[in-house]
GROMACS .gro file of C-alpha atoms in nm:
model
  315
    1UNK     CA    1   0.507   9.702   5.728
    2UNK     CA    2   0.155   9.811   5.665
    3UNK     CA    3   0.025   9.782   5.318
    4UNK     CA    4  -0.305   9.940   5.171
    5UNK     CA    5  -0.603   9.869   5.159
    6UNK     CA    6  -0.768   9.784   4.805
    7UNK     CA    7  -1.004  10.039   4.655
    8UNK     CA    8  -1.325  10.012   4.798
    9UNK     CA    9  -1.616   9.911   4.545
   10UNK     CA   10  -1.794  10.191   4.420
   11UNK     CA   11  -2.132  10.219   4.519
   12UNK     CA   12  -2.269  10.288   4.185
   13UNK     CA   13  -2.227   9.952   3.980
   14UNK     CA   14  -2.291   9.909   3.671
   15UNK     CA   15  -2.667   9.781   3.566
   16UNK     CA   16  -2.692   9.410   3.567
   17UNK     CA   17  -2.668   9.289   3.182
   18UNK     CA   18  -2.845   8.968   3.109
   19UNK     CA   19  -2.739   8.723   2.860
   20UNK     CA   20  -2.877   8.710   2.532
   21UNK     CA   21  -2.960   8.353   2.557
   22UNK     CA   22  -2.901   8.066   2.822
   23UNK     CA   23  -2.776   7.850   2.569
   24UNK     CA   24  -2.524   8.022   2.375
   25UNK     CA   25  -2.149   8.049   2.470
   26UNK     CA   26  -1.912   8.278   2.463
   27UNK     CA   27  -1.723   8.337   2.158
   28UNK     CA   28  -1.400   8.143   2.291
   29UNK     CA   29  -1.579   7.859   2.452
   30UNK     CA   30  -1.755   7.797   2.076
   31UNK     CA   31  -1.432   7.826   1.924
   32UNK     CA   32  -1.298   7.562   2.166
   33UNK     CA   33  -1.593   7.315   2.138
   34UNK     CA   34  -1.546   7.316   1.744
   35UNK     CA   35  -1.209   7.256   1.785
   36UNK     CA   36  -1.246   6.948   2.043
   37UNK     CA   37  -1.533   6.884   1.814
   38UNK     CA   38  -1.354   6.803   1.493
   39UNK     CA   39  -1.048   6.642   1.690
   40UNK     CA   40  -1.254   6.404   1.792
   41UNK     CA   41  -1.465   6.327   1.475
   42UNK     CA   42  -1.107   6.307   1.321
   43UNK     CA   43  -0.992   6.038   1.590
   44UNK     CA   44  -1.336   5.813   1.587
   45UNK     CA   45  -1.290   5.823   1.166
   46UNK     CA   46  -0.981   5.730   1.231
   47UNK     CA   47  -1.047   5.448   1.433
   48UNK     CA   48  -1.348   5.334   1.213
   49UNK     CA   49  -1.088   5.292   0.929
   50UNK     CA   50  -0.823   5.107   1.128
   51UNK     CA   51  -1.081   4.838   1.234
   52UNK     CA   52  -1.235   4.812   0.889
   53UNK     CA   53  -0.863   4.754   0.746
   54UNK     CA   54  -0.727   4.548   1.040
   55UNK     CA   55  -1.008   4.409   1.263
   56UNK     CA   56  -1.216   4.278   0.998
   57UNK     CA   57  -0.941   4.091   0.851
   58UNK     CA   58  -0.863   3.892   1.206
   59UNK     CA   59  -1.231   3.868   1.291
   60UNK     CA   60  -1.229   3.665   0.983
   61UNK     CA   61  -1.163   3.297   0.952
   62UNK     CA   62  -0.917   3.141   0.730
   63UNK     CA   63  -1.115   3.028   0.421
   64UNK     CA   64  -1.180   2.658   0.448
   65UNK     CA   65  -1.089   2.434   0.163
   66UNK     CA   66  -1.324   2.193  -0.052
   67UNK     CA   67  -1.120   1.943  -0.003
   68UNK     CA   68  -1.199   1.878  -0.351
   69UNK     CA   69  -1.027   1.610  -0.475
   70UNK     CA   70  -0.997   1.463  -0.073
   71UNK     CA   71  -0.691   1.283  -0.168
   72UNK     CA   72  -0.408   1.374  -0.431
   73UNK     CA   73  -0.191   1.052  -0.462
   74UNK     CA   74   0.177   1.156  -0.555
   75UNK     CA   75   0.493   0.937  -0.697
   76UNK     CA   76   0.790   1.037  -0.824
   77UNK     CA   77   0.928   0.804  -1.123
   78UNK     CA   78   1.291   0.733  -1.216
   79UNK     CA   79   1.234   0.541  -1.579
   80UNK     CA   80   1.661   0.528  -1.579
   81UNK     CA   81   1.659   0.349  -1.249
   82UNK     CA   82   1.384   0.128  -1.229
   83UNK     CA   83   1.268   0.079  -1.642
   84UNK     CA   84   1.030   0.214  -1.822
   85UNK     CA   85   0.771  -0.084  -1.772
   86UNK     CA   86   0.806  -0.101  -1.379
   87UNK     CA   87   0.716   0.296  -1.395
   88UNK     CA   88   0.442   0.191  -1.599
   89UNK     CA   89   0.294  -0.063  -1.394
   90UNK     CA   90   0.350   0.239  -1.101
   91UNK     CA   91   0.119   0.478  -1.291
   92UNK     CA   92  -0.149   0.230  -1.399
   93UNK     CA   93  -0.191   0.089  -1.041
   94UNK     CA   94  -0.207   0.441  -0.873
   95UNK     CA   95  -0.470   0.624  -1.154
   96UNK     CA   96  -0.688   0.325  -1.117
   97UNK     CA   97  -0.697   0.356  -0.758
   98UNK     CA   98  -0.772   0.697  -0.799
   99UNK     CA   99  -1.017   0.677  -1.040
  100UNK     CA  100  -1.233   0.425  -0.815
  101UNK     CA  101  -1.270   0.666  -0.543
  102UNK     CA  102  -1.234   1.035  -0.681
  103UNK     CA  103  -0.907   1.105  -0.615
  104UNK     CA  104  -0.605   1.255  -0.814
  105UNK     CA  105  -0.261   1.161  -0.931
  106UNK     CA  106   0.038   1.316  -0.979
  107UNK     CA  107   0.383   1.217  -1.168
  108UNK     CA  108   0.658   1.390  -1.125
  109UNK     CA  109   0.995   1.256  -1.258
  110UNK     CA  110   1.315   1.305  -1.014
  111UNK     CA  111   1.506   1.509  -1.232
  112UNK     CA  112   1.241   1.782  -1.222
  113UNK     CA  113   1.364   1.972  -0.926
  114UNK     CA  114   1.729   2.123  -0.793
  115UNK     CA  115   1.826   1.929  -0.503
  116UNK     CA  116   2.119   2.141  -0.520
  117UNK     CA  117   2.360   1.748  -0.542
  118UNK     CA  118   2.111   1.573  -0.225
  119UNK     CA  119   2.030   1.239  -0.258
  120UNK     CA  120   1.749   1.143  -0.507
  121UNK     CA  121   1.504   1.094  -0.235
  122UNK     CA  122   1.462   1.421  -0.161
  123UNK     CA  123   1.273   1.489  -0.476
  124UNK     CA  124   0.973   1.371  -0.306
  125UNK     CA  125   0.952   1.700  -0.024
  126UNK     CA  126   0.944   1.959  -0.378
  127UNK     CA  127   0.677   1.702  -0.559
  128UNK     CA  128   0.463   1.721  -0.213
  129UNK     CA  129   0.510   2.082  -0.224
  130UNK     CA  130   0.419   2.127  -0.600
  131UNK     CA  131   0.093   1.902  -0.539
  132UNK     CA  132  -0.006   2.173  -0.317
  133UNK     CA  133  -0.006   2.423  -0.573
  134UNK     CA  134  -0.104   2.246  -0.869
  135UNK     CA  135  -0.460   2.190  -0.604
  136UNK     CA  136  -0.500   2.396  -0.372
  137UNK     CA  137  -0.833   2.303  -0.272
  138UNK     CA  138  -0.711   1.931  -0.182
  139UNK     CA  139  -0.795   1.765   0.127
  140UNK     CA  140  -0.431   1.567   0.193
  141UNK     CA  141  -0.183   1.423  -0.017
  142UNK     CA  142  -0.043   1.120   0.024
  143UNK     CA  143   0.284   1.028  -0.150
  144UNK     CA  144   0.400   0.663  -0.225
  145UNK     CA  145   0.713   0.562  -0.325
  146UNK     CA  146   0.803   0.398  -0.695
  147UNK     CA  147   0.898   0.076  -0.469
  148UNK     CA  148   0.491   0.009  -0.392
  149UNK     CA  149   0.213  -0.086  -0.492
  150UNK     CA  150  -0.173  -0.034  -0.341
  151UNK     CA  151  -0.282  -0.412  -0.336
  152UNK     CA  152  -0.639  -0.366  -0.223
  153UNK     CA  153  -0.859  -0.117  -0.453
  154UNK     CA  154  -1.184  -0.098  -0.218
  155UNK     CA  155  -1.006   0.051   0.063
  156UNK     CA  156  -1.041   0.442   0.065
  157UNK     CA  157  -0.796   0.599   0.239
  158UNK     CA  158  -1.006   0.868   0.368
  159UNK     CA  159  -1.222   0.606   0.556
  160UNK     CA  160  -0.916   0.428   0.717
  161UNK     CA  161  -0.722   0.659   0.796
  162UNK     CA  162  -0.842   1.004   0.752
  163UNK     CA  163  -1.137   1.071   1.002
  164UNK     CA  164  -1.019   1.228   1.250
  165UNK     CA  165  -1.219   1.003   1.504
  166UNK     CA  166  -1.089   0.688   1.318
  167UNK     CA  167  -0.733   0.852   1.350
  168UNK     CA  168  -0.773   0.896   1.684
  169UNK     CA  169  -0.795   0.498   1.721
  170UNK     CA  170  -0.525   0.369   1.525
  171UNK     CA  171  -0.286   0.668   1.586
  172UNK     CA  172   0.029   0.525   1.888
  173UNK     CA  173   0.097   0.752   2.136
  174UNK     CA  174   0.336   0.781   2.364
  175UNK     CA  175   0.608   0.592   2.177
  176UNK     CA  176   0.971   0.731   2.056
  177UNK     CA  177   0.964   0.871   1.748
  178UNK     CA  178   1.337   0.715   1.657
  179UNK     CA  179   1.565   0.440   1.788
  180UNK     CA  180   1.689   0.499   2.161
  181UNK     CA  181   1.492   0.853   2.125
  182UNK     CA  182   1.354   0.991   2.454
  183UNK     CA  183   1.134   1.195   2.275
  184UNK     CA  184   0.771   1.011   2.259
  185UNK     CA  185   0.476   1.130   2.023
  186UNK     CA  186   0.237   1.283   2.253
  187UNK     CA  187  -0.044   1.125   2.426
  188UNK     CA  188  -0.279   1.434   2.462
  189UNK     CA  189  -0.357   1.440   2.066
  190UNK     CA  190  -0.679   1.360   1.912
  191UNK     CA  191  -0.710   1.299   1.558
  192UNK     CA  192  -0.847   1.641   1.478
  193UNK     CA  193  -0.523   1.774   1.597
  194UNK     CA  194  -0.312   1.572   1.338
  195UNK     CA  195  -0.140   1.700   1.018
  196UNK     CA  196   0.131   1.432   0.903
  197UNK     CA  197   0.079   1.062   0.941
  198UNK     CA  198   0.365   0.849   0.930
  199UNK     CA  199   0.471   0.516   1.028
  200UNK     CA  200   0.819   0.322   1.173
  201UNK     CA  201   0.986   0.059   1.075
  202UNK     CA  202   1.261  -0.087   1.235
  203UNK     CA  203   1.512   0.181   1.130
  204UNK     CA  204   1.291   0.481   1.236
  205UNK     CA  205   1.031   0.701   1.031
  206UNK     CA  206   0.930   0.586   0.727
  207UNK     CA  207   0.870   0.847   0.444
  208UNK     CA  208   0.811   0.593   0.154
  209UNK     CA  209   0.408   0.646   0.205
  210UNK     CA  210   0.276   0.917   0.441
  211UNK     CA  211  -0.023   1.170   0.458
  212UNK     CA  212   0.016   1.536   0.477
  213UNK     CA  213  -0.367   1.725   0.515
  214UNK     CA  214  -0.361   2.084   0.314
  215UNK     CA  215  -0.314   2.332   0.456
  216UNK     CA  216  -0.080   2.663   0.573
  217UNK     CA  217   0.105   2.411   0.824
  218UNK     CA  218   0.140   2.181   0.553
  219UNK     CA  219   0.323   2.461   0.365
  220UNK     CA  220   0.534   2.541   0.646
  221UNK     CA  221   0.630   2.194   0.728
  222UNK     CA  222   0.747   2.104   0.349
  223UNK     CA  223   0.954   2.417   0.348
  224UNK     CA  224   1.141   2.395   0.685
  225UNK     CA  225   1.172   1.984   0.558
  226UNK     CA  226   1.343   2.093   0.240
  227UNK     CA  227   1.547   2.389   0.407
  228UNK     CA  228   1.944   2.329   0.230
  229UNK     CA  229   2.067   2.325   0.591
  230UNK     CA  230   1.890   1.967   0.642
  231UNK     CA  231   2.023   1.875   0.288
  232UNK     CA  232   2.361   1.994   0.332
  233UNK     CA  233   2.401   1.813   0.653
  234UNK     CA  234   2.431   1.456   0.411
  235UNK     CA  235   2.205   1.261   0.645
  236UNK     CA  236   2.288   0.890   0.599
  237UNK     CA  237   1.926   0.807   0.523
  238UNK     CA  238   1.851   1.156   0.371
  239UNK     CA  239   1.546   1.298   0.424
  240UNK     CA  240   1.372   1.031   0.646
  241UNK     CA  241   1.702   1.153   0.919
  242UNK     CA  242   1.644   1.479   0.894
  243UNK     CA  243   1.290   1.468   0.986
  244UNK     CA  244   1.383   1.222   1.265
  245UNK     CA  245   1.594   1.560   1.360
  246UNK     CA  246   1.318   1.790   1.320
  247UNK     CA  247   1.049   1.581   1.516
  248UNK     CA  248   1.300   1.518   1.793
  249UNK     CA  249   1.371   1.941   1.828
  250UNK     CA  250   1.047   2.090   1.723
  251UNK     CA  251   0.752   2.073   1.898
  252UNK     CA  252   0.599   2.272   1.635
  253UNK     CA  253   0.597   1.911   1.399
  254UNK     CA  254   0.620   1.676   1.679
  255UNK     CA  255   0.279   1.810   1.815
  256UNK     CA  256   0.086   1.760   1.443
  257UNK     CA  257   0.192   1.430   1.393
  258UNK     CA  258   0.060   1.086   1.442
  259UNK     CA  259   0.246   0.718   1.410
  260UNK     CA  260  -0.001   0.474   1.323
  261UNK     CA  261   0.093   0.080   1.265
  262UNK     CA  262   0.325   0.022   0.977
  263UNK     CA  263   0.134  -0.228   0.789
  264UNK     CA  264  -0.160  -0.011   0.771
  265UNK     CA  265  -0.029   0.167   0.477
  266UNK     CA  266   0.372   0.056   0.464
  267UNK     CA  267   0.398  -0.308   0.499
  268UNK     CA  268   0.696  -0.458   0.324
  269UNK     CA  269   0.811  -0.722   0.116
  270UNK     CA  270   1.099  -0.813   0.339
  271UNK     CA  271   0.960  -0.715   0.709
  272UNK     CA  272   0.928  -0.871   1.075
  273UNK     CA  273   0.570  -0.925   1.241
  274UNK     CA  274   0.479  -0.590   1.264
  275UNK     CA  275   0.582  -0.452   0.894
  276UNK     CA  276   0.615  -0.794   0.681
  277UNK     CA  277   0.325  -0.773   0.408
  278UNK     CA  278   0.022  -1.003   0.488
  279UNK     CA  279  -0.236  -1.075   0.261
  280UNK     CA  280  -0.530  -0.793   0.273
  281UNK     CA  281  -0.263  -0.524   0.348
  282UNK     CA  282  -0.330  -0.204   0.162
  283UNK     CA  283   0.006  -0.201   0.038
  284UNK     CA  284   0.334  -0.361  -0.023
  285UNK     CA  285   0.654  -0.203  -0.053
  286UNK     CA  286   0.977  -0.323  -0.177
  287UNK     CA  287   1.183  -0.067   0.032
  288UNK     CA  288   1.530   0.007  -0.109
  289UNK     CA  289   1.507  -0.190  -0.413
  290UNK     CA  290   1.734  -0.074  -0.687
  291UNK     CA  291   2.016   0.054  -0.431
  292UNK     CA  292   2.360  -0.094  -0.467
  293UNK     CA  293   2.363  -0.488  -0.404
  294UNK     CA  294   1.974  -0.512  -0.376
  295UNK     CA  295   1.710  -0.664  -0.652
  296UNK     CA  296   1.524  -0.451  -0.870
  297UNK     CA  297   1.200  -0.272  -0.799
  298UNK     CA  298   1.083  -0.469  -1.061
  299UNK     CA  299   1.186  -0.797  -0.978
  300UNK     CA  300   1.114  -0.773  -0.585
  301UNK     CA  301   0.792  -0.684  -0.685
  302UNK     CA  302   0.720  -0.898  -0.959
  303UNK     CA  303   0.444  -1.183  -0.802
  304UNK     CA  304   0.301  -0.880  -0.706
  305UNK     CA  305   0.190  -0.689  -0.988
  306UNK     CA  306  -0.043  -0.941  -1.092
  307UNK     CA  307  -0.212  -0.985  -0.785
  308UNK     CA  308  -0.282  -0.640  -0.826
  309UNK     CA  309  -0.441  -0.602  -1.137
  310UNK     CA  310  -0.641  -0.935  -1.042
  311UNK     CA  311  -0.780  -0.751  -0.752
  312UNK     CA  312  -0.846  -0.447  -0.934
  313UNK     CA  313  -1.039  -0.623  -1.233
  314UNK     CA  314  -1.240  -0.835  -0.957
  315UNK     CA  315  -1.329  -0.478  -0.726
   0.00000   0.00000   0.00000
C-alpha cells in the first residue's frame, strides 16, 4: 500500500520574526516559573519553621542545675513509733549537720502520703520524690533513716562520696547486687556515670541511707520504685526487695548505680567486720529498731546521742 507524500513546503515562508528580547519567556513558561517559584518559597518557609520549632529545641541542652543546696538531707519521722524526744534528737542532729556545710533538711512524717496499705517504709520513695520538687535546683538527696544518726559533723558528704572521681574509687564493681544473684554491678562505670549510691549488708541492698543525684533519671527511677505493682507484690522486706527486683531486671537502674562499702555511710550498731560501727564512722544505724521483739530506736541508740552532740559542740 502506497501512502502520500506530505505537502511539500512552500517556497514562500513567512519572514523571519525576531524575539522581542533574549531574556523574556513566553507567556506559559513565566506562568510556570511563578508557579515553581512560590512552591518552593512555600516549602523552604516551611522548613525554616519546622527547624525553628523542632531543631532548635534538640540542638539545645537540657538546662543544668545549680545544684544549689548540693545536698538535701531527708528523714521521715514516726513520733507514735519511736517518741517524740528520739524524733527530736533525729531533727537536731540532721539540721546541724546541715547547717555546717550548706545543706538542707527535710521532715516529712509517715502518715503524709497514700501507700495505698504498704508497709511504712515505703514512705521514704514519695518523701525522696517530694524533695525533688520542693528543690529543684538540688544537687542529690540523700535520705537517712529515723534509726541513725551522722556521728562525725566535719565530714561533707559531697567530698566523700560525691565527686565523681572520688566515686569512682570507693564505688565495688563487679559484685552481686543480692544474695546468690548472678547479676554483678558493672565494672565499665566511672563515677560520672553514677546516679544512686547504695550499700549491702548482709541481707542485700540497704535503703536506710542512700544518695540519689537530681535529675530527670532521678524522677524516673522514684516513680518506677513506687509503681503499686512493686507495692502490691508484699515484698517481705518491702521496698529494699523490690529494688533488689528492679536492679536484677533493668539495666536501665542497674547501669546508674554504684555499691560502695557499707560503713562508709551505713555502719550499724549490731554488724559483722564489714558493717559493725567503728569509731570515726560517719554514721551509725540502729537498723530495725522498734519492729516486733527488737529495742527501741531510742534505747539502741542511746550511748550514742551524746557522743554526737559532743562531737558536734567540739567541730
Amino acid at each position: 500500500m502506497h501512502f502520500a507524500y506530505p505537502p511539500r513546503k512552500s517556497s514562500n515562508p513567512l519572514p523571519f520574526r525576531p524575539r522581542q528580547s533574549r531574556i523574556s519567556l513566553p507567556t506559559l513558561r513565566k506562568g510556570r516559573f511563578r508557579s515553581i517559584a512560590v512552591i518552593v518559597t512555600i516549602i523552604i518557609g516551611s522548613f525554616w519553621i519546622l527547624s525553628k520549632l523542632f531543631g532548635s529545641r534538640a540542638a539545645t541542652p537540657a538546662p543544668r542545675r545549680s545544684g544549689d543546696p548540693p545536698v538535701v538531707l531527708v528523714t521521715v519521722l514516726d513520733e507514735r513509733k519511736h517518741g517524740m524526744a528520739h524524733s527530736q534528737s533525729i531533727r537536731e542532729n540532721r539540721e546541724q549537720y546541715a547547717k555546717r556545710h550548706g545543706y538542707e533538711t527535710m521532715f516529712v512524717h509517715v502518715g503524709d502520703y497514700d501507700l495505698d496499705e504498704a508497709d511504712e517504709s515505703w514512705a521514704r520513695i514519695p518523701a525522696m520524690r517530694h524533695a525533688l520538687t520542693n528543690f529543684p535546683e538540688c544537687g542529690h538527696i540523700w535520705f537517712l533513716d529515723q534509726d541513725a544518726y551522722i556521728m562525725e559533723p566535719a565530714e561533707s558528704l559531697g567530698e566523700m562520696l560525691l565527686e565523681p572521681h572520688l566515686l569512682g574509687k570507693i564505688m565495688r564493681r563487679g559484685v552481686a547486687v543480692a544474695p546468690d544473684s548472678i547479676i554483678k554491678t558493672f565494672s565499665h562505670l566511672r563515677g560520672r556515670d553514677i546516679e544512686l549510691v547504695l550499700t549491702q549488708d548482709v541481707g542485700g541492698l540497704s535503703t536506710g541511707s542512700f544518695v540519689v543525684r537530681n535529675g530527670e533519671w532521678a524522677k524516673f527511677f522514684l516513680e518506677s520504685w513506687f509503681d503499686p505493682l512493686y507495692r502490691s507484690y508484699k515484698f517481705r522486706k518491702a521496698e529494699e526487695h523490690a529494688l533488689e527486683h528492679m536492679v536484677q531486671w533493668h539495666p536501665t537502674i542497674l547501669s546508674k548505680l554504684a555499691i560502695v562499702p557499707q560503713r562508709l555511710i551505713n555502719s550499724y550498731v549490731d554488724g559483722n567486720e564489714e558493717g559493725g560501727f567503728q569509731d570515726g564512722d560517719f554514721v551509725v544505724r540502729a537498723a530495725g529498731c522498734g519492729r516486733e521483739g527488737a529495742p527501741s530506736c531510742e534505747e539502741q541508740l542511746s550511748k550514742y546521742r551524746a557522743r554526737w552532740q559532743e562531737a558536734f559542740r567540739q567541730a
